[in-house]
mmCIF file of C-alpha atoms and ligand atoms in Angstrom:
data_model
loop_
_atom_site.group_PDB
_atom_site.id
_atom_site.type_symbol
_atom_site.label_atom_id
_atom_site.label_comp_id
_atom_site.label_asym_id
_atom_site.label_seq_id
_atom_site.Cartn_x
_atom_site.Cartn_y
_atom_site.Cartn_z
ATOM 1 C CA UNK A 1 -25.111 28.485 27.172
ATOM 2 C CA UNK A 2 -21.331 28.330 26.546
ATOM 3 C CA UNK A 3 -19.799 30.551 23.893
ATOM 4 C CA UNK A 4 -18.950 28.720 20.674
ATOM 5 C CA UNK A 5 -15.278 27.762 20.415
ATOM 6 C CA UNK A 6 -13.266 29.895 18.031
ATOM 7 C CA UNK A 7 -11.877 28.131 14.998
ATOM 8 C CA UNK A 8 -8.248 28.806 14.099
ATOM 9 C CA UNK A 9 -8.574 29.094 10.323
ATOM 10 C CA UNK A 10 -4.857 28.427 9.806
ATOM 11 C CA UNK A 11 -5.406 24.915 11.196
ATOM 12 C CA UNK A 12 -8.387 23.954 9.046
ATOM 13 C CA UNK A 13 -7.575 20.948 6.860
ATOM 14 C CA UNK A 14 -10.869 20.380 5.050
ATOM 15 C CA UNK A 15 -14.534 19.712 5.611
ATOM 16 C CA UNK A 16 -15.570 16.335 6.987
ATOM 17 C CA UNK A 17 -17.815 16.032 3.933
ATOM 18 C CA UNK A 18 -14.727 16.255 1.690
ATOM 19 C CA UNK A 19 -13.861 12.684 2.715
ATOM 20 C CA UNK A 20 -17.068 11.206 1.297
ATOM 21 C CA UNK A 21 -15.820 10.608 -2.235
ATOM 22 C CA UNK A 22 -12.413 8.995 -1.638
ATOM 23 C CA UNK A 23 -12.432 8.294 2.116
ATOM 24 C CA UNK A 24 -9.165 10.215 2.471
ATOM 25 C CA UNK A 25 -7.686 13.563 1.528
ATOM 26 C CA UNK A 26 -4.194 15.024 1.293
ATOM 27 C CA UNK A 27 -3.400 18.428 2.752
ATOM 28 C CA UNK A 28 -0.562 20.909 3.141
ATOM 29 C CA UNK A 29 -0.382 23.318 6.061
ATOM 30 C CA UNK A 30 2.264 25.796 7.104
ATOM 31 C CA UNK A 31 4.331 28.248 5.172
ATOM 32 C CA UNK A 32 7.663 28.281 3.414
ATOM 33 C CA UNK A 33 9.243 25.687 1.184
ATOM 34 C CA UNK A 34 8.535 22.838 3.602
ATOM 35 C CA UNK A 35 4.876 22.799 4.641
ATOM 36 C CA UNK A 36 3.446 19.903 6.584
ATOM 37 C CA UNK A 37 2.228 17.347 4.042
ATOM 38 C CA UNK A 38 -0.324 15.032 5.529
ATOM 39 C CA UNK A 39 -3.555 13.239 4.897
ATOM 40 C CA UNK A 40 -6.741 12.552 6.760
ATOM 41 C CA UNK A 41 -8.699 9.332 6.531
ATOM 42 C CA UNK A 42 -12.188 8.384 7.629
ATOM 43 C CA UNK A 43 -12.320 5.560 10.202
ATOM 44 C CA UNK A 44 -15.988 4.840 10.768
ATOM 45 C CA UNK A 45 -17.303 7.834 12.693
ATOM 46 C CA UNK A 46 -13.786 9.037 13.515
ATOM 47 C CA UNK A 47 -11.037 10.673 11.455
ATOM 48 C CA UNK A 48 -7.307 9.943 11.665
ATOM 49 C CA UNK A 49 -4.444 12.080 10.401
ATOM 50 C CA UNK A 50 -0.959 11.032 9.280
ATOM 51 C CA UNK A 51 2.123 12.616 7.786
ATOM 52 C CA UNK A 52 2.237 11.760 4.072
ATOM 53 C CA UNK A 53 5.602 10.041 4.353
ATOM 54 C CA UNK A 54 5.967 6.277 4.003
ATOM 55 C CA UNK A 55 8.280 4.680 6.592
ATOM 56 C CA UNK A 56 9.723 2.422 3.870
ATOM 57 C CA UNK A 57 11.474 4.809 1.474
ATOM 58 C CA UNK A 58 10.008 8.131 2.538
ATOM 59 C CA UNK A 59 7.812 8.615 -0.507
ATOM 60 C CA UNK A 60 4.394 10.249 -0.334
ATOM 61 C CA UNK A 61 1.802 7.486 -0.181
ATOM 62 C CA UNK A 62 -0.453 8.824 -2.940
ATOM 63 C CA UNK A 63 0.711 8.903 -6.530
ATOM 64 C CA UNK A 64 -2.713 10.150 -7.570
ATOM 65 C CA UNK A 65 -4.065 13.003 -5.482
ATOM 66 C CA UNK A 66 -6.124 11.855 -2.476
ATOM 67 C CA UNK A 67 -5.817 8.131 -3.345
ATOM 68 C CA UNK A 68 -4.615 6.577 -0.089
ATOM 69 C CA UNK A 69 -6.910 3.577 0.272
ATOM 70 C CA UNK A 70 -7.316 0.103 -1.126
ATOM 71 C CA UNK A 71 -10.304 -0.189 -3.502
ATOM 72 C CA UNK A 72 -12.472 -1.558 -0.680
ATOM 73 C CA UNK A 73 -11.338 1.371 1.530
ATOM 74 C CA UNK A 74 -10.376 -1.011 4.337
ATOM 75 C CA UNK A 75 -6.640 -0.210 4.424
ATOM 76 C CA UNK A 76 -4.223 2.588 3.599
ATOM 77 C CA UNK A 77 -1.910 1.626 0.742
ATOM 78 C CA UNK A 78 1.365 3.196 -0.310
ATOM 79 C CA UNK A 79 1.343 3.543 -4.085
ATOM 80 C CA UNK A 80 5.135 3.199 -4.389
ATOM 81 C CA UNK A 81 5.714 -0.400 -3.255
ATOM 82 C CA UNK A 82 2.343 -1.506 -1.910
ATOM 83 C CA UNK A 83 2.789 -1.338 1.868
ATOM 84 C CA UNK A 84 -0.560 -1.744 3.637
ATOM 85 C CA UNK A 85 -1.440 0.149 6.810
ATOM 86 C CA UNK A 86 -4.240 -0.084 9.343
ATOM 87 C CA UNK A 87 -6.345 3.100 9.138
ATOM 88 C CA UNK A 88 -6.957 3.293 12.876
ATOM 89 C CA UNK A 89 -3.371 2.909 14.114
ATOM 90 C CA UNK A 90 -1.189 3.631 11.071
ATOM 91 C CA UNK A 91 0.604 0.306 11.617
ATOM 92 C CA UNK A 92 2.055 -1.340 8.509
ATOM 93 C CA UNK A 93 0.564 -4.832 8.424
ATOM 94 C CA UNK A 94 2.108 -6.025 5.141
ATOM 95 C CA UNK A 95 4.848 -4.883 2.817
ATOM 96 C CA UNK A 96 8.448 -3.706 2.997
ATOM 97 C CA UNK A 97 7.993 -1.698 6.216
ATOM 98 C CA UNK A 98 5.862 -4.246 8.082
ATOM 99 C CA UNK A 99 5.622 -3.394 11.783
ATOM 100 C CA UNK A 100 6.455 0.287 11.340
ATOM 101 C CA UNK A 101 4.033 3.139 11.918
ATOM 102 C CA UNK A 102 2.893 6.127 9.932
ATOM 103 C CA UNK A 103 3.500 9.275 11.977
ATOM 104 C CA UNK A 104 0.125 10.311 13.352
ATOM 105 C CA UNK A 105 -1.209 13.856 13.530
ATOM 106 C CA UNK A 106 -3.662 14.859 16.254
ATOM 107 C CA UNK A 107 -6.914 16.271 14.890
ATOM 108 C CA UNK A 108 -10.069 17.931 16.108
ATOM 109 C CA UNK A 109 -13.432 17.922 14.366
ATOM 110 C CA UNK A 110 -15.508 21.029 14.954
ATOM 111 C CA UNK A 111 -18.587 22.315 13.154
ATOM 112 C CA UNK A 112 -18.060 19.859 10.299
ATOM 113 C CA UNK A 113 -14.433 20.908 9.837
ATOM 114 C CA UNK A 114 -11.292 18.838 10.372
ATOM 115 C CA UNK A 115 -8.551 20.826 12.095
ATOM 116 C CA UNK A 116 -5.050 20.200 13.343
ATOM 117 C CA UNK A 117 -5.208 19.923 17.121
ATOM 118 C CA UNK A 118 -3.801 22.993 18.899
ATOM 119 C CA UNK A 119 -0.902 21.017 20.380
ATOM 120 C CA UNK A 120 0.445 19.935 16.965
ATOM 121 C CA UNK A 121 3.815 21.561 16.294
ATOM 122 C CA UNK A 122 3.911 21.777 12.488
ATOM 123 C CA UNK A 123 7.637 22.631 12.303
ATOM 124 C CA UNK A 124 8.589 19.703 14.547
ATOM 125 C CA UNK A 125 6.569 17.253 12.458
ATOM 126 C CA UNK A 126 8.129 18.527 9.248
ATOM 127 C CA UNK A 127 11.636 18.278 10.740
ATOM 128 C CA UNK A 128 11.017 14.724 11.937
ATOM 129 C CA UNK A 129 10.076 13.481 8.486
ATOM 130 C CA UNK A 130 12.415 15.407 6.176
HETATM 131 S S1 FES B 1 7.831 3.995 -0.178
HETATM 132 FE FE1 FES B 1 5.967 3.188 0.601
HETATM 133 S S2 FES B 1 6.114 1.043 0.299
HETATM 134 FE FE2 FES B 1 8.013 1.847 -0.468
#
């Protein structure tokens, strides 16, 4: 029997079960004044992660904490000017940044926890969206 994989606690975002209530959840990871600000969203059985930075005007998408989805939970919505994004791809399908993409974040799910994938360079992601 293989040894259980070790979990890097500094890369834990939240529990999978934390997405039940709103379907999405904001997170901050990394130290200093400029942590990585992102969110995770449930896509059927899968989970997707994105930087919380709208390609339109660079605002965070959620004005109310953890509110990233339309009321029917089908699409991601930016609270600032209403851009709508596909949950699976992060593609803006309507609104002022139509055709642009949210910056995705690679994730792993392990033992009911959502983690940043080991290859994610937090500093590089922060630099690319600040
Ligand atoms: S900042 Fe998101 S739609 Fe304008």
